[in-house]
Structure formats: C-alpha cells, structure tokens
Amino acid sequence: MRPPNTGVGGASTINDVARLAGVSIKTVSRVMNDEPNVRQETRDKVQEAATLLHYRPNLLARSLAGSRSFLVALFYDNPNPAYITELQKGVINRARGSGYHLLVEPQDSHAPDLARQITNLLATIRLDGIILSPPLCDMAVVLQAIEAAGVPYVRVSPFLNPDRSPCVRMDDAQAAYELTRKLIEMGHTDIGFVLGHPEHGGAHQRYEGFVRALREDGMEPRPEWTRQGYFSYESGVEAARAILAPGTKHPTAIFASNDYMALGVMAHAQQAGLRLPDDLSVAGFDDAPGALRTWPPLTTVRQPVEDMAYAAADLLLNRNDAGADQDRMLPFALIMRESVRAR
Amino acid sequence: MRPPNTGVGGASTINDVARLAGVSIKTVSRVMNDEPNVRQETRDKVQEAATLLHYRPNLLARSLAGSRSFLVALFYDNPNPAYITELQKGVINRARGSGYHLLVEPQDSHAPDLARQITNLLATIRLDGIILSPPLCDMAVVLQAIEAAGVPYVRVSPFLNPDRSPCVRMDDAQAAYELTRKLIEMGHTDIGFVLGHPEHGGAHQRYEGFVRALREDGMEPRPEWTRQGYFSYESGVEAARAILAPGTKHPTAIFASNDYMALGVMAHAQQAGLRLPDDLSVAGFDDAPGALRTWPPLTTVRQPVEDMAYAAADLLLNRNDAGADQDRMLPFALIMRESVRAR
DNA sequence: ACGATGCTTGATAGCGCTGTCATTAAATGA
DNA sequence: TCATTTAATGACAGCGCTATCAAGCATCGT
C-alpha cells in the first residue's frame, strides 16, 4: 500500500512502473531485461514510465529471484599494487557495461583453511563468476572449492592444468625468448638471470624462454649467474649481490623476471660502483608503471594486465556463447629502453 | 519440496537448519544474527545443525528482507595504485570481520553525469556505507547524490565541509610543518615547493604547513621556487625543470607535496648534473612503497592510508554507537632518509 | 470457417531471509 | 495462590524481483 515513490531519497519499484505504464510487473521485467516478445509500443510505454520514475531494478532482488547475481569477484594474493589495480580496471571496464559489479576478495594463499573460506564465501554470495590471478589460479584447493560450488571462473596467467578452465594469458616464454635474443644480438653473451617467484606461473615460462634463446646460440645458463628471486625489490638486490659478488667475473647483462627485481639489481649495481648501462645492462619484465621512473629507464616486456583482465571478464560474461574461444592469448610488447646497451 | 542439501555443490537453507534443529526458521535467524532472547540450549542446538549442514546465510536474501546489505563500497578517482590498494586493504580488513564485503566503484570525477551515475548505482544496490576518497570526497554533487539516497558515508582526507559527515584524516598541515622545520634546522633556508593537485585536499594543507614553518623563521616562500604539480611523476619533473632553471640561483632543498613528484624532482636534478643529496636535498610526502627504492632513499612523511581506511570502515560499521567519535585524526610519522642532508 | 501456430501478456508462486506481532512458557510479585 | 510481567518461540507476511505456465489474440493455411 506504499504510494509510488517519485521523489528524492527513495527508489521506485517495479510495481510503480507497472502501474504507471498500465501493464503487469512481468512485462516491466521483460522490458528491463531486454527480453523478446514485447510489442514495441508496450516497450516504449514501459521505458517512458521507468524513466519518469527513475526506476532502477534492485540488484539484490533480481539476484534472489533470478539466476544471475550481477556480481563478479576478483580473487588475488599479490602484493603488487600496480598489478592489482590494473586487473581491477580491466574487469570493471568490461563488467560495468553489462551492469555487473566487482567484489574484491583478497585471499591468503597460505591460510590453512583457504578452501573453507572460499567455500563459505561462495555459499554466502552467489557470484556469477570469479577471476583468479596468480598464485591462486594454480592452487588445486582453490579450483576445487570453486568448482564444487559450481561457480564459473576464468584464470589469468595460470601454469597448471591449462585445460581445466577458460584462461587468459600472454606468452611469457616467447617474450623472454625474444628479449633474450635482443640481448644476444646486442653482443651480450654473459647474461645473468633472476628467477621469479616459484609459485607464480609466468616465472617458470620466463626462465624457459631465456634458456631457449641461449641454447639457440649454443650457450647454457650459468648457475652462478642464475638466482632465485621472489618478484620483490629486495630479492632483486639479494640476487644482484650474489651474481655481482666482488672478485668474480660478472655478466655483462642481467635479465630479471620482473621489474621490481630489475630495480633491485640496478640499485645494487649502482651502489657497487657499476655504471649503468655501460658496465651492466639490465632488463626486466612487466612494464610496471612506477618502475620506469628510474635512470636509466628500464628495458622490459609490456605485460597487458588490464587487457587480460578485460578479456577474462569478457569470457565470464559471454560464457553462453557456445563453444566460443575459451582461451585467450594476448600480445606482449618488447620495450627497449636505455638500461640495455650494446657491447 | 526440495530435500535438504547436505552435499557438495549446493547451499543448504535456513529451512534445512530449522528442520534439523527442530525449531522455526525465525529462531535460526535469531541465532545466526546473535539476537538476544534465545535459550542457550536452543542456541547450541541450532549452531550444531548449522555446522552440520555447512549452513551459510544467503547474503542477498538477508539484504532483501532486512535492513542491511553487508556491502560497502569504495568510491575513488585516483591513479595511484599504491594508495588505492592500501585503502582497499584497510577497508577489507575491517569489513571482513563483520561479514561485510567490498565493492570497488571507481568514478570519473570529471564525468558530466557523475551525480546521475552515483544515484543510479545507489538505487540499484542498497549499500550499507560508502567510503569516499579524494578528490570525490570534496565534490558537492557527489555528497548530494549520496545524501539524497540516504546512504551513510565516511570521507577520507577531505578538505571541504569537514562537519558534513564523519571523516578520517591525518594532519597534513602539521606534517608538512614539521618536515619543513627539520629542513630549516638542518640549515636549509632556500627551499622550493612543489604544490599538489589542487583538487585534492591534502595538497592545500601541506602547503599551508610549509608556509607556516617558513614564517616562523621570518621567511616567505619564493614564487619562482614554488610550482604547481599534480601528484604525478611527470609534473614533478616539470616543476623541477622550472625551479632549477639553468642560470638562476636555485634552492638547496625542494619539498614536493608527494613522493611521485619528489621522484620526478630527483630524476630531473640528477639529469641536470646535480648530485643528490649534496647539491640538492629533496623531500616528499606519503611514503609511497615503490618510491623509496631510489637512490638516495627519500625523506618523506608516512601517511597511514591503510589505517585511515580501516578507521573509515570502522566508523561506518559502528555508526549506531551513539554519539561516538565521528571523526578520527590519525598520526603521521616523519621518515628521515638520505635524500635530505644538512648544509 | 476452424483449429493450429506463434506472438504478447498476465497471474501467481516463489527466491531465502527478516520484521512484526501473536503466542506460549517461565519467572516474578502480592 | 493467581494475576502480571518478561523471556522464548513461532506464524506469517513480505522485501522486489524472475520463472513458469496459462491465457488472450492475432495471423495463417486448408
């Protein structure tokens, strides 16, 4: 018996619109959801009434009654703010157009009860889809929990079981290969490598591409110039300290698996008295935004994170398009800057 | 007529729990919401049944039926990934404990129909609260739209109408004042300043604190050493180019209103042949994480972004606690690093 | 002309929960 | 002791929407 609400401060309901348009609420529902089988005339009448009343369908009611929640979530456990925000941007850009909203759900990948937490979350909110980024996208317990709940998901840059779900990725191995080729072409034969976080897919593939390029020229990676890193600046410093240990021969170039580590390498090298890029060339990976404001500017690979996230959301929201491409490989770009110099 | 669902892949409902516990669904509801007036014995019985069935109340149904949606949103229009992710972290940390979830809703502060977009959003999803960060928190149309919808909100670091809503802030002016005092104490009398983005509150206050410190020693800011910046690295470079123009006397220190600009200043100074910190001291503001991996490490002010976001969420979720502190001022910390040297 | 077909529309039953209010059981007082 | 309060529980009506299914109504072929 509530009067139709046309004023500020309260939403009007589908009932108000139906009454004003002189149709049933079901017809309003049809119009709002762009369903077929409504006469154009009726459609216009409803649209007009809806506009007049500033009607916006209530998302929660739609979710409860229908089969869609208009909610997608991004699961991540990654300390890299630039990566996270780019992912979010990509997802939101795609989702908004379809009336979807983004829930951000950072997860602790080392929590012992991670699976239970995810199960609880999915029982609490019926999500229309989940986007998984490394390292969560490669954790069996996570995939199991999501699959058990029957929620569709897309993985970004996974390295395990690529066929288990739709995936979006770039060719990390090829990118590392091409960048390494460049280094070789520029006269570098002694190249160090800083490995990425072993739990993150791209890391392995980047190393693989590096090795492939070396072998093509009959070279092998040298163990003393290959160090484990963890995608952090500090681990880059650490690795550089080992690779550039005083009193040992050191490489003419170091390829770090991501930009933060490359920055760490550069910082250590400079403090160790090496001049960049003359004494040492450094290359990174990711094209991290803040990471390029250094001197000399860093040679790197642009990883299209935002585009991958957009594509992931697209895969999620177009899921019905039968048999469409369930996987997308996005292009990378080599970005040659001054941190690399020919010998 | 659906059988109770105890297996994997589907959620059990309040009905299932009620039946198993031998009580009405209302009693289950009471227990799940920690409402009073339920016998302990009954409570235990219900809890046990709920545990057995892995029951999780459906958030959407709760929202629709009740007065809470368990959803808070973060509105922002800020290109700084570190700032955004810290805000998110703070909000999520507080919200999760109370069963709340975070919706991220970046808004284009320059969109002509911003108010309408927000109104639409709020009509679509009933949010339990909104956290507004600069520059949105200082836009009248935004506040109006939110107030019209009757949604509670908390502002982080606003500078307009501080009494219009609960706010969380730090004392930007005092921080800038104290840092400037340090510079003066270290023998700097010729200090340049790079202003922050004029649409962001902190910017004005930082300048104000700077000027106050100068005046206390009978100095005045010099116009030719004071440049407008926009919180971006590039604008820092630009400002430095102007302040350090060749053939003019230049200051012995430059205080930039944030770290990105400070980095820009440092980069330009170094390229212009100045040695840091010997020829020029540089100070920033924010303690941006990536921004400190530079040489020399940057002297700055730590802005407790995550804590402010946590406090903002706390203010939102504790709103009922009558007359409690509706504003919170969080402490900052001066971080003296090597980019500043005594004359 | 008649049912058959397909397009439009509406009545109605929920989705899973909370709010309100009535009801019952227990506790208290005179 | 019985009336009076207070605690504990349940019945039931929605929240605002979608799904199902049935009904209305043209158009069509034979």
PDB file of N, CA, C and O in Angstrom, chain A residues 293, chain B residues 192-195 225 227 229 232-244 251 253-274 276 280-284 294 298 339:
ATOM      1  N   ARG A 293      60.537   5.018 -13.811  1.00  0.00           N
ATOM      2  CA  ARG A 293      60.961   6.371 -13.492  1.00  0.00           C
ATOM      3  C   ARG A 293      62.343   6.328 -12.880  1.00  0.00           C
ATOM      4  O   ARG A 293      62.631   6.999 -11.913  1.00  0.00           O
TER       5      ARG A 293
ATOM      6  N   GLY B 192      62.508  25.097  -2.069  1.00  0.00           N
ATOM      7  CA  GLY B 192      61.485  25.131  -3.107  1.00  0.00           C
ATOM      8  C   GLY B 192      60.308  24.239  -2.705  1.00  0.00           C
ATOM      9  O   GLY B 192      60.422  23.395  -1.813  1.00  0.00           O
ATOM     10  N   PHE B 193      59.172  24.459  -3.359  1.00  0.00           N
ATOM     11  CA  PHE B 193      57.996  23.660  -3.006  1.00  0.00           C
ATOM     12  C   PHE B 193      57.227  23.294  -4.269  1.00  0.00           C
ATOM     13  O   PHE B 193      57.010  24.136  -5.135  1.00  0.00           O
ATOM     14  N   VAL B 194      56.844  22.039  -4.360  1.00  0.00           N
ATOM     15  CA  VAL B 194      56.007  21.617  -5.479  1.00  0.00           C
ATOM     16  C   VAL B 194      54.615  21.345  -4.925  1.00  0.00           C
ATOM     17  O   VAL B 194      54.414  20.446  -4.105  1.00  0.00           O
ATOM     18  N   LEU B 195      53.673  22.133  -5.369  1.00  0.00           N
ATOM     19  CA  LEU B 195      52.293  22.016  -4.890  1.00  0.00           C
ATOM     20  C   LEU B 195      51.650  20.740  -5.397  1.00  0.00           C
ATOM     21  O   LEU B 195      52.001  20.235  -6.458  1.00  0.00           O
ATOM     22  N   TRP B 225      60.314  29.601  -6.818  1.00  0.00           N
ATOM     23  CA  TRP B 225      60.660  28.259  -6.343  1.00  0.00           C
ATOM     24  C   TRP B 225      59.412  27.476  -5.924  1.00  0.00           C
ATOM     25  O   TRP B 225      59.497  26.437  -5.284  1.00  0.00           O
ATOM     26  N   ARG B 227      56.056  25.763  -7.415  1.00  0.00           N
ATOM     27  CA  ARG B 227      55.448  25.369  -8.681  1.00  0.00           C
ATOM     28  C   ARG B 227      54.242  24.464  -8.467  1.00  0.00           C
ATOM     29  O   ARG B 227      54.238  23.642  -7.543  1.00  0.00           O
ATOM     30  N   GLY B 229      52.069  21.339  -9.111  1.00  0.00           N
ATOM     31  CA  GLY B 229      52.243  19.974  -9.576  1.00  0.00           C
ATOM     32  C   GLY B 229      50.890  19.284  -9.515  1.00  0.00           C
ATOM     33  O   GLY B 229      49.908  19.899  -9.068  1.00  0.00           O
ATOM     34  N   SER B 232      51.777  13.797  -9.963  1.00  0.00           N
ATOM     35  CA  SER B 232      52.349  12.805 -10.873  1.00  0.00           C
ATOM     36  C   SER B 232      53.852  13.001 -11.009  1.00  0.00           C
ATOM     37  O   SER B 232      54.374  14.101 -10.826  1.00  0.00           O
ATOM     38  N   TYR B 233      54.524  11.950 -11.347  1.00  0.00           N
ATOM     39  CA  TYR B 233      55.961  11.975 -11.572  1.00  0.00           C
ATOM     40  C   TYR B 233      56.315  13.060 -12.591  1.00  0.00           C
ATOM     41  O   TYR B 233      57.195  13.884 -12.365  1.00  0.00           O
ATOM     42  N   GLU B 234      55.579  13.045 -13.694  1.00  0.00           N
ATOM     43  CA  GLU B 234      55.888  13.990 -14.766  1.00  0.00           C
ATOM     44  C   GLU B 234      55.757  15.434 -14.287  1.00  0.00           C
ATOM     45  O   GLU B 234      56.563  16.295 -14.651  1.00  0.00           O
ATOM     46  N   SER B 235      54.733  15.694 -13.491  1.00  0.00           N
ATOM     47  CA  SER B 235      54.570  17.074 -13.033  1.00  0.00           C
ATOM     48  C   SER B 235      55.696  17.457 -12.087  1.00  0.00           C
ATOM     49  O   SER B 235      56.065  18.631 -11.978  1.00  0.00           O
ATOM     50  N   GLY B 236      56.292  16.457 -11.432  1.00  0.00           N
ATOM     51  CA  GLY B 236      57.442  16.719 -10.579  1.00  0.00           C
ATOM     52  C   GLY B 236      58.649  17.110 -11.426  1.00  0.00           C
ATOM     53  O   GLY B 236      59.392  18.044 -11.096  1.00  0.00           O
ATOM     54  N   VAL B 237      58.833  16.394 -12.506  1.00  0.00           N
ATOM     55  CA  VAL B 237      59.932  16.706 -13.424  1.00  0.00           C
ATOM     56  C   VAL B 237      59.760  18.133 -13.941  1.00  0.00           C
ATOM     57  O   VAL B 237      60.706  18.935 -13.942  1.00  0.00           O
ATOM     58  N   GLU B 238      58.564  18.419 -14.358  1.00  0.00           N
ATOM     59  CA  GLU B 238      58.238  19.748 -14.902  1.00  0.00           C
ATOM     60  C   GLU B 238      58.552  20.842 -13.891  1.00  0.00           C
ATOM     61  O   GLU B 238      59.203  21.842 -14.207  1.00  0.00           O
ATOM     62  N   ALA B 239      58.094  20.613 -12.681  1.00  0.00           N
ATOM     63  CA  ALA B 239      58.309  21.613 -11.632  1.00  0.00           C
ATOM     64  C   ALA B 239      59.797  21.807 -11.371  1.00  0.00           C
ATOM     65  O   ALA B 239      60.287  22.937 -11.232  1.00  0.00           O
ATOM     66  N   ALA B 240      60.520  20.693 -11.329  1.00  0.00           N
ATOM     67  CA  ALA B 240      61.959  20.788 -11.074  1.00  0.00           C
ATOM     68  C   ALA B 240      62.645  21.554 -12.204  1.00  0.00           C
ATOM     69  O   ALA B 240      63.541  22.373 -11.968  1.00  0.00           O
ATOM     70  N   ARG B 241      62.204  21.290 -13.406  1.00  0.00           N
ATOM     71  CA  ARG B 241      62.792  21.983 -14.549  1.00  0.00           C
ATOM     72  C   ARG B 241      62.659  23.499 -14.365  1.00  0.00           C
ATOM     73  O   ARG B 241      63.590  24.254 -14.640  1.00  0.00           O
ATOM     74  N   ALA B 242      61.511  23.906 -13.881  1.00  0.00           N
ATOM     75  CA  ALA B 242      61.281  25.344 -13.690  1.00  0.00           C
ATOM     76  C   ALA B 242      62.087  25.883 -12.507  1.00  0.00           C
ATOM     77  O   ALA B 242      62.746  26.925 -12.602  1.00  0.00           O
ATOM     78  N   ILE B 243      62.048  25.157 -11.411  1.00  0.00           N
ATOM     79  CA  ILE B 243      62.709  25.640 -10.200  1.00  0.00           C
ATOM     80  C   ILE B 243      64.230  25.649 -10.360  1.00  0.00           C
ATOM     81  O   ILE B 243      64.918  26.537  -9.863  1.00  0.00           O
ATOM     82  N   LEU B 244      64.726  24.643 -11.082  1.00  0.00           N
ATOM     83  CA  LEU B 244      66.180  24.521 -11.234  1.00  0.00           C
ATOM     84  C   LEU B 244      66.663  25.070 -12.574  1.00  0.00           C
ATOM     85  O   LEU B 244      67.685  24.622 -13.103  1.00  0.00           O
ATOM     86  N   PRO B 251      67.289  26.650  -5.108  1.00  0.00           N
ATOM     87  CA  PRO B 251      67.195  26.344  -3.680  1.00  0.00           C
ATOM     88  C   PRO B 251      68.124  25.194  -3.304  1.00  0.00           C
ATOM     89  O   PRO B 251      68.574  24.440  -4.167  1.00  0.00           O
ATOM     90  N   ALA B 253      67.071  22.938  -1.183  1.00  0.00           N
ATOM     91  CA  ALA B 253      66.170  21.815  -0.896  1.00  0.00           C
ATOM     92  C   ALA B 253      64.849  22.041  -1.615  1.00  0.00           C
ATOM     93  O   ALA B 253      64.436  23.185  -1.820  1.00  0.00           O
ATOM     94  N   ILE B 254      64.221  20.945  -2.003  1.00  0.00           N
ATOM     95  CA  ILE B 254      62.885  21.037  -2.598  1.00  0.00           C
ATOM     96  C   ILE B 254      61.977  20.062  -1.859  1.00  0.00           C
ATOM     97  O   ILE B 254      62.319  18.894  -1.667  1.00  0.00           O
ATOM     98  N   PHE B 255      60.847  20.597  -1.461  1.00  0.00           N
ATOM     99  CA  PHE B 255      59.847  19.800  -0.765  1.00  0.00           C
ATOM    100  C   PHE B 255      58.696  19.588  -1.744  1.00  0.00           C
ATOM    101  O   PHE B 255      58.045  20.539  -2.144  1.00  0.00           O
ATOM    102  N   ALA B 256      58.483  18.346  -2.128  1.00  0.00           N
ATOM    103  CA  ALA B 256      57.392  18.049  -3.058  1.00  0.00           C
ATOM    104  C   ALA B 256      56.207  17.498  -2.268  1.00  0.00           C
ATOM    105  O   ALA B 256      56.393  16.764  -1.296  1.00  0.00           O
ATOM    106  N   SER B 257      55.010  17.861  -2.709  1.00  0.00           N
ATOM    107  CA  SER B 257      53.808  17.500  -1.952  1.00  0.00           C
ATOM    108  C   SER B 257      53.474  16.016  -1.962  1.00  0.00           C
ATOM    109  O   SER B 257      52.577  15.584  -1.252  1.00  0.00           O
ATOM    110  N   ASN B 258      54.132  15.256  -2.834  1.00  0.00           N
ATOM    111  CA  ASN B 258      54.024  13.804  -2.679  1.00  0.00           C
ATOM    112  C   ASN B 258      55.271  13.139  -3.243  1.00  0.00           C
ATOM    113  O   ASN B 258      56.136  13.790  -3.841  1.00  0.00           O
ATOM    114  N   ASP B 259      55.360  11.838  -3.025  1.00  0.00           N
ATOM    115  CA  ASP B 259      56.595  11.139  -3.365  1.00  0.00           C
ATOM    116  C   ASP B 259      56.828  11.019  -4.868  1.00  0.00           C
ATOM    117  O   ASP B 259      57.953  11.087  -5.332  1.00  0.00           O
ATOM    118  N   TYR B 260      55.753  10.825  -5.611  1.00  0.00           N
ATOM    119  CA  TYR B 260      55.940  10.679  -7.058  1.00  0.00           C
ATOM    120  C   TYR B 260      56.572  11.936  -7.636  1.00  0.00           C
ATOM    121  O   TYR B 260      57.468  11.885  -8.473  1.00  0.00           O
ATOM    122  N   MET B 261      56.076  13.072  -7.179  1.00  0.00           N
ATOM    123  CA  MET B 261      56.648  14.323  -7.667  1.00  0.00           C
ATOM    124  C   MET B 261      58.078  14.471  -7.174  1.00  0.00           C
ATOM    125  O   MET B 261      58.955  14.951  -7.895  1.00  0.00           O
ATOM    126  N   ALA B 262      58.318  14.029  -5.952  1.00  0.00           N
ATOM    127  CA  ALA B 262      59.677  14.108  -5.423  1.00  0.00           C
ATOM    128  C   ALA B 262      60.626  13.279  -6.292  1.00  0.00           C
ATOM    129  O   ALA B 262      61.754  13.689  -6.584  1.00  0.00           O
ATOM    130  N   LEU B 263      60.130  12.125  -6.723  1.00  0.00           N
ATOM    131  CA  LEU B 263      60.955  11.295  -7.598  1.00  0.00           C
ATOM    132  C   LEU B 263      61.234  12.015  -8.906  1.00  0.00           C
ATOM    133  O   LEU B 263      62.336  11.938  -9.455  1.00  0.00           O
ATOM    134  N   GLY B 264      60.209  12.690  -9.405  1.00  0.00           N
ATOM    135  CA  GLY B 264      60.394  13.461 -10.638  1.00  0.00           C
ATOM    136  C   GLY B 264      61.449  14.540 -10.440  1.00  0.00           C
ATOM    137  O   GLY B 264      62.313  14.759 -11.295  1.00  0.00           O
ATOM    138  N   VAL B 265      61.384  15.178  -9.300  1.00  0.00           N
ATOM    139  CA  VAL B 265      62.361  16.221  -8.989  1.00  0.00           C
ATOM    140  C   VAL B 265      63.763  15.626  -8.958  1.00  0.00           C
ATOM    141  O   VAL B 265      64.711  16.146  -9.552  1.00  0.00           O
ATOM    142  N   MET B 266      63.870  14.490  -8.277  1.00  0.00           N
ATOM    143  CA  MET B 266      65.182  13.857  -8.168  1.00  0.00           C
ATOM    144  C   MET B 266      65.709  13.459  -9.539  1.00  0.00           C
ATOM    145  O   MET B 266      66.894  13.667  -9.850  1.00  0.00           O
ATOM    146  N   ALA B 267      64.838  12.894 -10.348  1.00  0.00           N
ATOM    147  CA  ALA B 267      65.275  12.450 -11.672  1.00  0.00           C
ATOM    148  C   ALA B 267      65.770  13.633 -12.486  1.00  0.00           C
ATOM    149  O   ALA B 267      66.834  13.584 -13.108  1.00  0.00           O
ATOM    150  N   HIS B 268      65.010  14.699 -12.457  1.00  0.00           N
ATOM    151  CA  HIS B 268      65.432  15.857 -13.236  1.00  0.00           C
ATOM    152  C   HIS B 268      66.735  16.429 -12.697  1.00  0.00           C
ATOM    153  O   HIS B 268      67.643  16.777 -13.466  1.00  0.00           O
ATOM    154  N   ALA B 269      66.813  16.521 -11.390  1.00  0.00           N
ATOM    155  CA  ALA B 269      68.013  17.097 -10.787  1.00  0.00           C
ATOM    156  C   ALA B 269      69.247  16.291 -11.180  1.00  0.00           C
ATOM    157  O   ALA B 269      70.282  16.860 -11.544  1.00  0.00           O
ATOM    158  N   GLN B 270      69.099  14.982 -11.121  1.00  0.00           N
ATOM    159  CA  GLN B 270      70.247  14.142 -11.456  1.00  0.00           C
ATOM    160  C   GLN B 270      70.645  14.301 -12.919  1.00  0.00           C
ATOM    161  O   GLN B 270      71.821  14.382 -13.250  1.00  0.00           O
ATOM    162  N   GLN B 271      69.646  14.374 -13.773  1.00  0.00           N
ATOM    163  CA  GLN B 271      69.957  14.554 -15.189  1.00  0.00           C
ATOM    164  C   GLN B 271      70.541  15.928 -15.458  1.00  0.00           C
ATOM    165  O   GLN B 271      71.268  16.130 -16.421  1.00  0.00           O
ATOM    166  N   ALA B 272      70.180  16.886 -14.609  1.00  0.00           N
ATOM    167  CA  ALA B 272      70.712  18.228 -14.775  1.00  0.00           C
ATOM    168  C   ALA B 272      72.115  18.329 -14.174  1.00  0.00           C
ATOM    169  O   ALA B 272      72.695  19.412 -14.120  1.00  0.00           O
ATOM    170  N   GLY B 273      72.628  17.221 -13.705  1.00  0.00           N
ATOM    171  CA  GLY B 273      74.004  17.212 -13.233  1.00  0.00           C
ATOM    172  C   GLY B 273      74.166  17.498 -11.753  1.00  0.00           C
ATOM    173  O   GLY B 273      75.289  17.591 -11.258  1.00  0.00           O
ATOM    174  N   LEU B 274      73.075  17.619 -11.039  1.00  0.00           N
ATOM    175  CA  LEU B 274      73.204  17.853  -9.598  1.00  0.00           C
ATOM    176  C   LEU B 274      73.415  16.520  -8.901  1.00  0.00           C
ATOM    177  O   LEU B 274      72.835  15.501  -9.298  1.00  0.00           O
ATOM    178  N   LEU B 276      72.830  14.281  -5.664  1.00  0.00           N
ATOM    179  CA  LEU B 276      71.915  14.219  -4.524  1.00  0.00           C
ATOM    180  C   LEU B 276      72.544  13.353  -3.446  1.00  0.00           C
ATOM    181  O   LEU B 276      73.131  12.323  -3.771  1.00  0.00           O
ATOM    182  N   LEU B 280      71.536  19.057  -3.712  1.00  0.00           N
ATOM    183  CA  LEU B 280      70.114  19.349  -3.507  1.00  0.00           C
ATOM    184  C   LEU B 280      69.494  18.299  -2.598  1.00  0.00           C
ATOM    185  O   LEU B 280      69.654  17.092  -2.827  1.00  0.00           O
ATOM    186  N   SER B 281      68.802  18.774  -1.579  1.00  0.00           N
ATOM    187  CA  SER B 281      68.026  17.864  -0.746  1.00  0.00           C
ATOM    188  C   SER B 281      66.605  17.813  -1.289  1.00  0.00           C
ATOM    189  O   SER B 281      66.092  18.812  -1.775  1.00  0.00           O
ATOM    190  N   VAL B 282      65.996  16.643  -1.196  1.00  0.00           N
ATOM    191  CA  VAL B 282      64.625  16.501  -1.693  1.00  0.00           C
ATOM    192  C   VAL B 282      63.805  15.767  -0.636  1.00  0.00           C
ATOM    193  O   VAL B 282      64.277  14.795  -0.042  1.00  0.00           O
ATOM    194  N   ALA B 283      62.609  16.267  -0.416  1.00  0.00           N
ATOM    195  CA  ALA B 283      61.694  15.591   0.500  1.00  0.00           C
ATOM    196  C   ALA B 283      60.358  15.380  -0.188  1.00  0.00           C
ATOM    197  O   ALA B 283      59.967  16.163  -1.055  1.00  0.00           O
ATOM    198  N   GLY B 284      59.693  14.326   0.188  1.00  0.00           N
ATOM    199  CA  GLY B 284      58.399  14.018  -0.407  1.00  0.00           C
ATOM    200  C   GLY B 284      57.333  13.892   0.665  1.00  0.00           C
ATOM    201  O   GLY B 284      57.480  14.390   1.781  1.00  0.00           O
ATOM    202  N   THR B 294      64.808   4.146  -4.427  1.00  0.00           N
ATOM    203  CA  THR B 294      65.573   5.019  -5.283  1.00  0.00           C
ATOM    204  C   THR B 294      66.825   5.394  -4.518  1.00  0.00           C
ATOM    205  O   THR B 294      66.954   5.128  -3.328  1.00  0.00           O
ATOM    206  N   LEU B 298      64.332   8.359  -0.114  1.00  0.00           N
ATOM    207  CA  LEU B 298      63.602   9.614   0.023  1.00  0.00           C
ATOM    208  C   LEU B 298      63.132   9.901   1.451  1.00  0.00           C
ATOM    209  O   LEU B 298      62.506   9.067   2.097  1.00  0.00           O
ATOM    210  N   SER B 339      67.894  11.390   1.392  1.00  0.00           N
ATOM    211  CA  SER B 339      67.720  12.389   0.343  1.00  0.00           C
ATOM    212  C   SER B 339      67.769  13.825   0.889  1.00  0.00           C
ATOM    213  O   SER B 339      67.758  14.781   0.126  1.00  0.00           O
TER     214      SER B 339
END
